[in-house]
Coordinates of C-alpha atoms in Angstrom, one line a residue:
M1 CA 217.0 68.1 -26.7
A2 CA 218.8 64.9 -27.6
E3 CA 221.2 62.5 -25.9
Q4 CA 223.8 60.4 -27.8
T5 CA 222.3 57.2 -29.2
P6 CA 224.2 54.2 -30.6
E7 CA 222.6 54.4 -34.0
M8 CA 223.9 58.0 -34.4
E9 CA 227.5 57.1 -34.1
G10 CA 229.7 57.6 -37.1
L11 CA 227.0 59.0 -39.4
E12 CA 228.8 59.6 -42.7
G13 CA 232.1 60.2 -40.9
I14 CA 230.6 62.9 -38.6
P15 CA 231.0 62.1 -34.8
S16 CA 227.8 61.9 -32.9
P17 CA 227.1 64.4 -30.0
D18 CA 228.4 63.6 -26.5
G19 CA 225.9 64.6 -23.9
T20 CA 223.1 67.1 -24.2
V21 CA 222.5 69.0 -27.5
Q22 CA 219.6 70.6 -29.3
L23 CA 219.3 68.7 -32.5
I24 CA 217.4 70.1 -35.5
E25 CA 214.7 67.8 -36.7
T26 CA 214.9 67.4 -40.5
E27 CA 214.2 64.6 -42.9
Y28 CA 217.3 65.3 -44.9
E29 CA 220.0 62.7 -44.7
V30 CA 223.7 63.3 -45.4
G31 CA 224.5 62.2 -48.9
Q32 CA 220.9 61.6 -50.0
D33 CA 221.4 63.6 -53.2
N34 CA 224.8 62.0 -53.9
V35 CA 225.7 60.0 -56.9
E36 CA 228.0 57.0 -56.2
G37 CA 229.8 54.7 -58.6
T38 CA 233.2 53.8 -60.0
V39 CA 235.3 54.9 -63.0
G40 CA 237.8 52.1 -63.6
P41 CA 239.6 51.5 -60.3
F42 CA 238.4 54.9 -58.9
G43 CA 235.3 55.3 -56.8
F44 CA 233.3 58.5 -56.5
D45 CA 230.6 59.8 -54.1
I46 CA 229.6 63.3 -55.3
H47 CA 226.7 65.7 -54.6
N48 CA 224.5 66.3 -57.5
P49 CA 224.5 69.1 -58.7
V50 CA 227.1 70.9 -56.6
F51 CA 230.1 68.8 -57.8
L52 CA 229.0 68.7 -61.4
I53 CA 228.3 72.4 -61.8
S54 CA 231.3 73.7 -59.8
G55 CA 233.7 71.1 -61.4
A56 CA 232.5 71.9 -64.9
T57 CA 232.7 75.6 -64.4
I58 CA 236.3 75.5 -63.0
V59 CA 237.4 73.3 -65.9
A60 CA 235.7 75.7 -68.4
F61 CA 237.3 78.7 -66.6
V62 CA 240.8 77.2 -67.0
F63 CA 240.3 76.6 -70.7
Y64 CA 238.8 80.1 -71.2
T65 CA 241.7 81.8 -69.5
L66 CA 244.3 79.8 -71.5
A67 CA 242.5 80.3 -74.8
L68 CA 241.8 84.1 -74.4
P69 CA 244.6 85.5 -72.2
E70 CA 244.3 89.1 -73.2
Q71 CA 240.5 89.2 -73.1
S72 CA 240.4 87.5 -69.7
G73 CA 243.2 89.7 -68.4
A74 CA 241.2 92.8 -69.3
L75 CA 238.1 91.4 -67.6
F76 CA 240.0 90.6 -64.4
G77 CA 241.5 94.1 -64.3
W78 CA 238.1 95.7 -64.6
L79 CA 236.7 93.5 -61.8
F80 CA 239.5 94.5 -59.4
G81 CA 238.8 98.2 -59.8
A82 CA 235.0 97.9 -59.8
V83 CA 234.8 95.9 -56.6
T84 CA 237.5 97.6 -54.5
K85 CA 236.4 101.1 -55.4
G86 CA 232.6 100.5 -55.3
F87 CA 232.4 98.2 -52.3
D88 CA 235.3 99.2 -50.0
W89 CA 232.8 100.7 -47.4
F90 CA 230.9 97.4 -47.4
F91 CA 234.0 95.3 -46.8
L92 CA 235.3 97.6 -44.0
G93 CA 231.9 97.9 -42.3
A94 CA 231.2 94.2 -42.4
A95 CA 234.6 93.3 -41.0
N96 CA 234.0 95.6 -38.0
I97 CA 230.8 93.8 -37.3
F98 CA 232.5 90.4 -37.3
V99 CA 235.1 91.5 -34.7
L100 CA 232.5 93.0 -32.4
F101 CA 230.3 89.8 -32.7
C102 CA 233.3 87.6 -31.8
L103 CA 234.1 89.7 -28.8
V104 CA 230.5 89.5 -27.6
L105 CA 230.6 85.7 -27.8
I106 CA 233.6 85.7 -25.4
V107 CA 232.0 87.6 -22.6
T108 CA 228.4 86.3 -22.8
P109 CA 226.9 83.1 -21.5
W110 CA 226.9 81.7 -25.0
G111 CA 230.6 81.2 -24.6
S112 CA 229.9 78.2 -22.3
V113 CA 228.3 76.1 -25.1
R114 CA 230.5 73.2 -26.0
L115 CA 230.9 72.2 -29.6
G116 CA 229.8 68.5 -29.9
G117 CA 227.7 68.4 -26.8
T118 CA 228.1 69.0 -23.1
E119 CA 230.4 66.0 -22.6
A120 CA 232.5 66.3 -25.8
V121 CA 236.3 66.2 -25.5
P122 CA 238.7 67.8 -28.0
D123 CA 240.0 65.6 -30.8
Y124 CA 243.5 67.3 -30.8
S125 CA 245.9 68.7 -28.3
Y126 CA 246.3 72.5 -28.1
I127 CA 249.7 72.2 -29.9
G128 CA 248.3 70.1 -32.8
W129 CA 245.1 72.2 -33.0
F130 CA 246.9 75.6 -33.0
A131 CA 249.5 74.4 -35.6
M132 CA 246.8 73.4 -38.0
L133 CA 244.9 76.7 -37.5
F134 CA 248.0 78.8 -38.1
A135 CA 249.6 76.9 -41.0
A136 CA 246.4 76.4 -43.0
G137 CA 245.1 79.9 -42.3
M138 CA 247.9 82.3 -43.1
G139 CA 251.2 80.5 -43.8
I140 CA 252.1 81.8 -47.2
G141 CA 250.8 85.2 -46.6
L142 CA 252.9 85.8 -43.5
M143 CA 256.0 84.6 -45.4
F144 CA 255.2 86.9 -48.3
Y145 CA 254.1 90.0 -46.4
G146 CA 256.1 89.6 -43.2
V147 CA 258.8 92.0 -44.4
S148 CA 257.2 93.6 -47.4
E149 CA 254.1 95.0 -45.8
P150 CA 255.6 96.9 -42.8
M151 CA 258.3 98.2 -45.2
S152 CA 255.8 99.3 -47.8
H153 CA 253.6 101.2 -45.3
F154 CA 256.7 102.7 -43.7
S155 CA 258.0 103.9 -47.0
S156 CA 254.6 105.4 -48.2
A157 CA 254.0 107.0 -44.7
M158 CA 257.5 108.6 -44.8
A159 CA 256.8 110.0 -48.3
G160 CA 253.7 111.7 -47.0
V161 CA 250.6 112.9 -48.8
T162 CA 250.7 113.8 -52.6
E163 CA 247.9 115.1 -54.6
E164 CA 247.1 115.6 -58.3
N165 CA 244.1 117.7 -59.3
G166 CA 242.8 117.6 -55.8
V167 CA 243.0 113.8 -55.5
R168 CA 245.4 111.9 -53.4
T169 CA 247.8 109.8 -55.4
D170 CA 249.9 108.4 -52.5
W171 CA 249.6 105.0 -50.8
A172 CA 250.2 106.3 -47.3
P173 CA 247.8 105.0 -44.5
L174 CA 245.6 107.8 -43.1
G175 CA 247.5 111.1 -43.3
G176 CA 251.0 109.6 -43.5
A177 CA 254.0 110.8 -41.5
A178 CA 256.1 112.8 -43.9
G179 CA 259.8 112.8 -42.9
D180 CA 259.2 111.5 -39.4
A181 CA 260.8 108.0 -39.2
D182 CA 259.5 107.1 -35.7
A183 CA 255.9 108.1 -36.5
A184 CA 256.1 106.3 -39.9
V185 CA 257.2 103.1 -38.1
R186 CA 254.3 103.3 -35.7
L187 CA 251.7 104.0 -38.4
G188 CA 253.2 101.4 -40.7
M189 CA 253.2 98.7 -38.1
A190 CA 249.6 99.7 -37.0
A191 CA 248.4 99.4 -40.6
T192 CA 250.1 96.0 -41.0
I193 CA 248.7 94.6 -37.7
F194 CA 245.3 95.9 -38.8
H195 CA 245.4 93.6 -41.8
W196 CA 246.7 90.6 -39.9
G197 CA 245.1 90.9 -36.5
L198 CA 241.5 90.7 -35.1
H199 CA 239.6 91.4 -38.4
P200 CA 240.8 88.4 -40.5
W201 CA 240.6 86.0 -37.7
A202 CA 237.1 87.2 -36.8
I203 CA 236.1 86.4 -40.4
Y204 CA 237.5 82.8 -40.0
A205 CA 235.9 82.4 -36.6
V206 CA 232.4 83.3 -37.8
V207 CA 232.4 80.7 -40.6
A208 CA 234.1 78.0 -38.5
L209 CA 231.8 78.5 -35.5
S210 CA 228.7 78.4 -37.6
L211 CA 229.8 75.2 -39.3
A212 CA 230.9 73.4 -36.1
L213 CA 227.8 74.4 -34.2
F214 CA 225.3 73.3 -36.8
T215 CA 227.2 70.1 -37.6
Y216 CA 228.3 68.8 -34.2
N217 CA 225.4 70.2 -32.1
K218 CA 222.5 70.3 -34.5
G219 CA 223.2 67.1 -36.5
L220 CA 223.4 68.8 -40.0
P221 CA 226.0 68.0 -42.7
L222 CA 229.4 69.7 -42.5
T223 CA 228.8 72.0 -45.5
I224 CA 228.3 75.7 -45.8
R225 CA 224.6 75.5 -46.5
S226 CA 223.9 74.0 -43.1
A227 CA 224.6 77.3 -41.4
F228 CA 221.6 78.8 -43.2
Y229 CA 219.0 76.3 -41.8
P230 CA 217.7 78.8 -39.2
I231 CA 217.0 81.2 -42.1
F232 CA 215.8 79.0 -45.0
G233 CA 214.6 75.9 -43.2
D234 CA 214.3 72.8 -45.3
A235 CA 214.6 74.9 -48.4
V236 CA 218.4 75.0 -47.7
W237 CA 218.6 71.4 -49.1
G238 CA 217.3 72.7 -52.5
W239 CA 218.7 75.2 -55.0
A240 CA 219.3 77.9 -52.4
G241 CA 221.7 75.6 -50.7
H242 CA 223.2 74.4 -54.0
V243 CA 224.1 78.0 -54.9
I244 CA 225.6 78.7 -51.5
D245 CA 227.8 75.6 -51.7
I246 CA 228.8 76.2 -55.3
L247 CA 229.8 79.8 -54.5
A248 CA 231.8 78.4 -51.5
V249 CA 233.8 76.1 -53.9
F250 CA 234.6 79.1 -56.2
A251 CA 235.6 81.3 -53.3
T252 CA 237.8 78.6 -51.9
L253 CA 239.5 77.8 -55.2
F254 CA 240.3 81.4 -56.1
G255 CA 241.3 82.4 -52.6
L256 CA 243.8 79.5 -52.5
A257 CA 245.0 80.1 -56.1
T258 CA 246.0 83.7 -55.1
S259 CA 248.0 82.5 -52.2
L260 CA 249.6 79.8 -54.2
G261 CA 250.5 82.4 -56.8
F262 CA 252.2 84.6 -54.2
G263 CA 254.0 81.5 -52.8
A264 CA 255.2 80.5 -56.3
T265 CA 256.6 84.0 -57.0
Q266 CA 258.4 84.2 -53.6
A267 CA 259.8 80.6 -53.9
N268 CA 261.0 81.5 -57.4
A269 CA 262.7 84.7 -56.1
G270 CA 264.3 82.9 -53.2
L271 CA 265.7 80.1 -55.5
N272 CA 267.0 82.7 -57.9
E273 CA 268.7 84.5 -55.0
L274 CA 270.3 81.4 -53.7
F275 CA 270.9 79.2 -56.7
G276 CA 270.4 81.4 -59.7
L277 CA 267.2 79.7 -60.8
P278 CA 265.7 81.7 -63.7
I279 CA 262.8 84.0 -62.7
G280 CA 259.7 83.9 -64.9
S281 CA 256.4 82.2 -65.6
T282 CA 258.0 79.0 -66.8
T283 CA 259.8 78.4 -63.5
E284 CA 256.7 79.4 -61.5
V285 CA 254.6 76.9 -63.5
I286 CA 257.1 74.1 -62.8
L287 CA 257.1 75.1 -59.1
I288 CA 253.3 75.0 -58.8
S289 CA 253.2 71.7 -60.7
A290 CA 255.9 70.1 -58.5
I291 CA 254.4 71.3 -55.2
T292 CA 250.9 70.3 -56.2
A293 CA 252.3 66.8 -56.8
V294 CA 253.7 66.8 -53.2
A295 CA 250.3 68.1 -52.0
L296 CA 248.6 65.1 -53.8
V297 CA 250.7 62.7 -51.7
S298 CA 249.7 64.6 -48.5
V299 CA 246.0 64.4 -49.6
M300 CA 246.3 60.7 -50.1
R301 CA 247.5 60.3 -46.5
G302 CA 244.5 62.1 -45.1
L303 CA 244.1 64.7 -42.3
D304 CA 246.0 63.0 -39.5
G305 CA 248.8 61.5 -41.6
G306 CA 249.2 64.4 -44.1
V307 CA 248.3 68.0 -43.2
K308 CA 248.5 67.6 -39.4
V309 CA 252.1 66.2 -39.6
L310 CA 253.2 68.9 -42.2
S311 CA 251.6 71.6 -40.1
E312 CA 253.5 70.7 -37.0
I313 CA 256.8 70.4 -38.9
N314 CA 256.3 73.8 -40.5
M315 CA 255.3 75.4 -37.2
G316 CA 258.5 74.1 -35.7
L317 CA 260.6 75.5 -38.6
A318 CA 258.7 78.8 -38.5
F319 CA 259.3 79.2 -34.7
L320 CA 263.0 78.4 -35.2
L321 CA 263.4 81.0 -37.9
L322 CA 261.4 83.6 -35.8
L323 CA 263.6 82.8 -32.8
F324 CA 266.8 83.1 -34.9
V325 CA 265.9 86.5 -36.3
L326 CA 264.8 87.8 -32.9
L327 CA 268.0 86.7 -31.1
V328 CA 270.5 87.6 -33.9
G329 CA 268.7 90.8 -34.9
P330 CA 268.2 93.9 -32.8
T331 CA 266.5 92.0 -30.0
V332 CA 265.8 94.9 -27.6
Y333 CA 264.4 97.0 -30.5
L334 CA 262.2 94.2 -31.7
I335 CA 260.7 93.5 -28.2
Q336 CA 260.0 97.2 -27.8
L337 CA 258.5 97.4 -31.3
F338 CA 256.2 94.5 -30.5
F339 CA 254.6 96.2 -27.5
G340 CA 254.8 99.6 -29.1
S341 CA 253.1 98.3 -32.2
L342 CA 250.2 96.9 -30.1
V343 CA 249.7 100.3 -28.6
A344 CA 249.9 102.0 -32.0
Y345 CA 247.4 99.4 -33.4
L346 CA 244.9 100.2 -30.7
E347 CA 245.5 104.0 -31.1
Y348 CA 245.0 103.9 -34.9
L349 CA 242.3 101.2 -35.0
P350 CA 239.3 103.5 -35.0
A351 CA 240.6 105.5 -37.9
L352 CA 241.9 102.5 -39.9
S353 CA 238.6 100.6 -39.6
N354 CA 236.5 103.7 -40.5
P355 CA 234.5 102.6 -43.6
I356 CA 233.3 106.1 -44.7
G357 CA 234.8 109.4 -45.7
R358 CA 238.3 108.1 -46.2
E359 CA 240.8 110.3 -48.0
D360 CA 243.5 107.6 -48.2
T361 CA 241.6 105.8 -50.9
N362 CA 244.6 104.0 -52.4
F363 CA 245.4 102.4 -49.0
S364 CA 241.8 101.7 -47.9
Q365 CA 240.8 100.3 -51.3
G366 CA 244.0 98.8 -52.7
W367 CA 245.2 97.3 -49.4
T368 CA 242.3 97.0 -46.9
A369 CA 239.4 96.2 -49.2
F370 CA 241.5 93.7 -51.1
Y371 CA 242.6 92.1 -47.8
W372 CA 239.1 91.7 -46.4
A373 CA 237.9 90.3 -49.7
W374 CA 240.9 87.9 -49.7
W375 CA 240.2 86.7 -46.1
I376 CA 236.5 86.3 -46.9
S377 CA 237.2 84.3 -50.0
W378 CA 239.4 82.0 -47.8
S379 CA 236.7 81.7 -45.2
P380 CA 234.8 78.8 -46.6
F381 CA 238.1 76.8 -46.8
V382 CA 239.7 77.9 -43.5
G383 CA 236.4 78.0 -41.7
M384 CA 235.4 74.5 -42.6
F385 CA 238.9 73.2 -41.9
I386 CA 238.9 74.8 -38.4
A387 CA 235.4 73.4 -37.8
R388 CA 236.6 69.9 -38.6
V389 CA 239.4 70.0 -36.0
S390 CA 237.6 72.0 -33.3
R391 CA 235.0 69.6 -31.9
G392 CA 235.1 69.5 -28.1
R393 CA 236.0 73.1 -27.5
T394 CA 233.7 75.6 -25.8
V395 CA 232.6 78.6 -27.8
R396 CA 234.6 80.9 -25.5
E397 CA 237.7 78.7 -25.8
F398 CA 237.2 78.5 -29.5
V399 CA 236.8 82.2 -30.1
I400 CA 239.8 83.1 -27.9
C401 CA 242.1 80.6 -29.6
V402 CA 240.9 81.4 -33.2
L403 CA 240.6 85.2 -32.7
L404 CA 243.0 86.5 -30.1
I405 CA 246.0 84.1 -29.9
P406 CA 246.8 83.9 -33.6
S407 CA 246.4 87.7 -33.8
L408 CA 249.2 88.1 -31.2
V409 CA 251.3 85.6 -33.1
C410 CA 250.9 87.6 -36.3
V411 CA 251.8 90.8 -34.4
L412 CA 255.0 89.1 -33.1
W413 CA 255.9 87.8 -36.6
M414 CA 255.4 91.2 -38.3
S415 CA 257.3 92.9 -35.5
V416 CA 260.3 90.6 -35.7
F417 CA 260.6 90.3 -39.5
G418 CA 259.3 93.7 -40.5
G419 CA 261.0 95.4 -37.5
T420 CA 264.4 93.9 -38.4
A421 CA 264.1 95.3 -42.0
L422 CA 263.0 98.7 -40.6
H423 CA 265.9 98.7 -38.2
Q424 CA 268.3 98.0 -41.1
V425 CA 267.0 101.0 -43.0
I426 CA 266.7 103.5 -40.1
T427 CA 269.7 102.6 -38.1
D428 CA 272.1 100.8 -40.5
G429 CA 271.3 102.6 -43.7
Y430 CA 270.9 99.3 -45.5
T431 CA 268.1 99.8 -48.1
E432 CA 268.3 96.6 -50.1
A433 CA 265.1 95.1 -48.5
Q434 CA 263.3 98.4 -48.9
D435 CA 264.2 98.7 -52.6
A436 CA 263.6 95.1 -53.6
A437 CA 260.4 93.7 -55.1
L438 CA 257.8 92.4 -52.7
E439 CA 258.7 88.7 -53.2
L440 CA 262.4 89.4 -52.5
K441 CA 262.2 91.6 -49.4
L442 CA 262.4 88.7 -47.0
F443 CA 265.6 87.3 -48.6
K444 CA 267.3 90.7 -48.8
M445 CA 266.6 91.3 -45.1
L446 CA 268.2 87.9 -44.3
D447 CA 271.2 88.6 -46.6
V448 CA 273.0 90.8 -44.1
M449 CA 272.4 88.4 -41.1
P450 CA 274.6 85.5 -40.1
L451 CA 273.9 82.1 -41.9
A452 CA 272.1 83.9 -44.7
G453 CA 272.2 81.0 -47.0
I454 CA 270.7 78.6 -44.5
T455 CA 268.0 80.9 -43.2
S456 CA 267.0 81.8 -46.8
L457 CA 266.8 78.1 -47.6
V458 CA 264.6 77.6 -44.5
G459 CA 262.4 80.5 -45.7
I460 CA 261.9 78.8 -49.1
I461 CA 261.1 75.5 -47.4
L462 CA 258.5 77.2 -45.2
V463 CA 256.9 78.8 -48.3
V464 CA 256.8 75.4 -50.1
V465 CA 255.4 73.5 -47.1
F466 CA 252.8 76.2 -46.3
F467 CA 251.9 75.9 -50.0
V468 CA 251.4 72.1 -49.6
T469 CA 249.4 72.4 -46.4
S470 CA 247.1 75.1 -48.0
S471 CA 246.5 73.0 -51.1
D472 CA 246.0 69.8 -49.0
S473 CA 243.6 71.5 -46.6
G474 CA 241.7 73.2 -49.4
S475 CA 241.3 69.9 -51.2
L476 CA 239.9 68.2 -48.1
V477 CA 237.4 71.0 -47.6
I478 CA 236.2 71.4 -51.2
D479 CA 235.8 67.7 -51.3
T480 CA 233.5 67.8 -48.2
I481 CA 231.4 70.5 -49.8
T482 CA 231.0 68.7 -53.1
A483 CA 230.3 65.4 -51.4
G484 CA 227.2 66.8 -49.7
G485 CA 228.8 67.1 -46.3
K486 CA 230.5 63.7 -46.2
I487 CA 234.0 63.8 -44.7
D488 CA 235.0 60.3 -45.7
A489 CA 234.4 60.5 -49.5
P490 CA 236.7 58.6 -51.9
V491 CA 240.3 60.0 -52.1
P492 CA 240.3 60.5 -55.9
Q493 CA 237.8 63.3 -55.5
R494 CA 240.3 65.1 -53.3
A495 CA 243.0 64.5 -55.8
F496 CA 240.8 66.1 -58.5
W497 CA 240.4 69.3 -56.5
C498 CA 244.1 69.4 -55.5
I499 CA 245.1 69.3 -59.2
F500 CA 242.7 72.0 -60.3
E501 CA 243.7 74.3 -57.5
G502 CA 247.2 74.3 -59.0
A503 CA 245.7 74.6 -62.5
V504 CA 243.7 77.7 -61.6
A505 CA 246.8 79.3 -60.1
I506 CA 248.9 78.5 -63.2
V507 CA 246.4 79.9 -65.8
L508 CA 245.8 83.1 -63.8
L509 CA 249.5 83.7 -63.4
L510 CA 249.9 83.1 -67.2
S511 CA 247.1 85.5 -68.1
V512 CA 247.7 89.2 -68.9
G513 CA 248.0 90.8 -65.5
G514 CA 249.5 87.9 -63.6
L515 CA 249.0 88.4 -59.9
Q516 CA 246.4 91.1 -60.4
S517 CA 244.3 88.5 -62.2
L518 CA 244.5 86.3 -59.1
Q519 CA 243.6 89.3 -56.9
S520 CA 240.6 90.2 -59.1
M521 CA 239.0 86.8 -58.9
V522 CA 239.5 86.8 -55.1
I523 CA 237.6 90.0 -54.5
S524 CA 234.9 89.0 -57.0
T525 CA 234.2 85.8 -55.0
G526 CA 234.7 87.6 -51.6
L527 CA 231.9 90.1 -52.3
P528 CA 229.0 87.7 -52.1
F529 CA 230.5 85.9 -49.2
T530 CA 230.5 89.1 -47.2
I531 CA 226.7 88.9 -47.2
V532 CA 226.9 85.2 -46.4
L533 CA 229.0 85.9 -43.3
L534 CA 226.7 88.6 -42.0
L535 CA 223.8 86.1 -42.3
M536 CA 225.9 83.5 -40.4
C537 CA 226.2 85.9 -37.4
F538 CA 222.4 85.8 -37.1
A539 CA 222.3 82.0 -37.5
I540 CA 225.0 81.6 -34.8
A541 CA 223.0 83.7 -32.4
K542 CA 219.9 81.6 -32.9
G543 CA 221.8 78.4 -32.7
L544 CA 223.7 79.2 -29.5
S545 CA 220.5 80.5 -27.9
S546 CA 218.8 77.1 -28.4
E547 CA 221.9 75.3 -27.0
R548 CA 221.8 77.4 -23.9
Q549 CA 218.2 76.5 -23.3
A550 CA 219.0 72.8 -23.8
M551 CA 221.7 73.0 -21.1
K552 CA 219.3 74.4 -18.5

């Protein structure tokens, strides 16, 4: 048990504990393996070998994908099928464990443990904290899939089950709802909420809680390896920890690159719809380059001056667009759909989360397994970012806010945007949104509503700013990992990672396969991190148990 001491204050940018905590005694010091110096006017403070290996590998990957686009595209395509088909049961089963673990934390005495010590106070208000959680966590995804996913599941459910040589070839969730529009809406919304509700936020909560606990309460560096101290002991500071942190960098970069690729294609589609901007890889490359440049400016301003301000601005814009669609659209229908979808979600949850014996393999592998791998690949980035801004919260408060509240917001978003498009198809007979490509569905839905030009422009701005906040947040987090847990490393290092996040998104979009290449790299990095997250649950249980003992 340790009390705050003056000499602990400000250790490498990490706040000291306030009140009673159970520190882990280790001789390791934050940054002891780092290499410091300058290159011209730029300083650096990097972890050796995490920065060197991960940085060199990412640079080599970019050049390989550019030099051999067909060969790399074929490899990415093989990876996608191998992982989603061979490990779908593992992804689904693990995600169920994360949800149950988080719910246990809410109702047990462990929930009373405060991150940062018994007297720690939150660094951010609820509004500022929640805005950063939401914008960094799922911004681009909600914009891309808000209309397209409910519509896709509705359409496939309505089409029903189709078989060829005894094998299902349809993409309907579960058994579909052939010809029954009401049942197809319920099933489609339940499937959508399943992918955006408790499961993804439980994944983020596990990583974030383990990092916050072992950094703010145990005195370890804010890096992925710290969560494994209860398992590996001091060996975590050696190559076992190096490998964990390097994998975290890869997962973060490829998870971000996939989202940035989705954002670029949707922004391109929206600009084409509004201003006739050409659609194609050249435009997408220009967009990614320009937005990465904006993200660089945000990176230079730091957490409080950059991503926090942008997150709050974007949350305000997103709320206004949500309110506009809710009030101008079929308001009563959307409110009913929101509550009806929650009921449908709970009704279908056991079947949708079942990891074995599934007949709807296209859905469970192509949608669910990919989603869980995507969320898991984002978890080092989102989890560390959430940990950085969550000091002072109790575990119970933390889990409720990270798990339950954002899930309800996602349900509301999908109900309003997806529900409006569904109402247009079922009641009005307007099928433009249903027939459009995924990246265009949002804009086609807005087309037949008042002020379509303005709302579509707001939609594009939201995609762009979510793009910036994701790149900004990801750069801050990767920089922390590759600086050995320091959170005040030189800014040029963050700029390096920001630039290469954009570069990875560009080369994967240009490779044969485009977005599928992005998805392939996401699931490939998500697979090993599923094991990491399962081990983190064990580490959290041990850490919280010792904190409870210190509080007595």
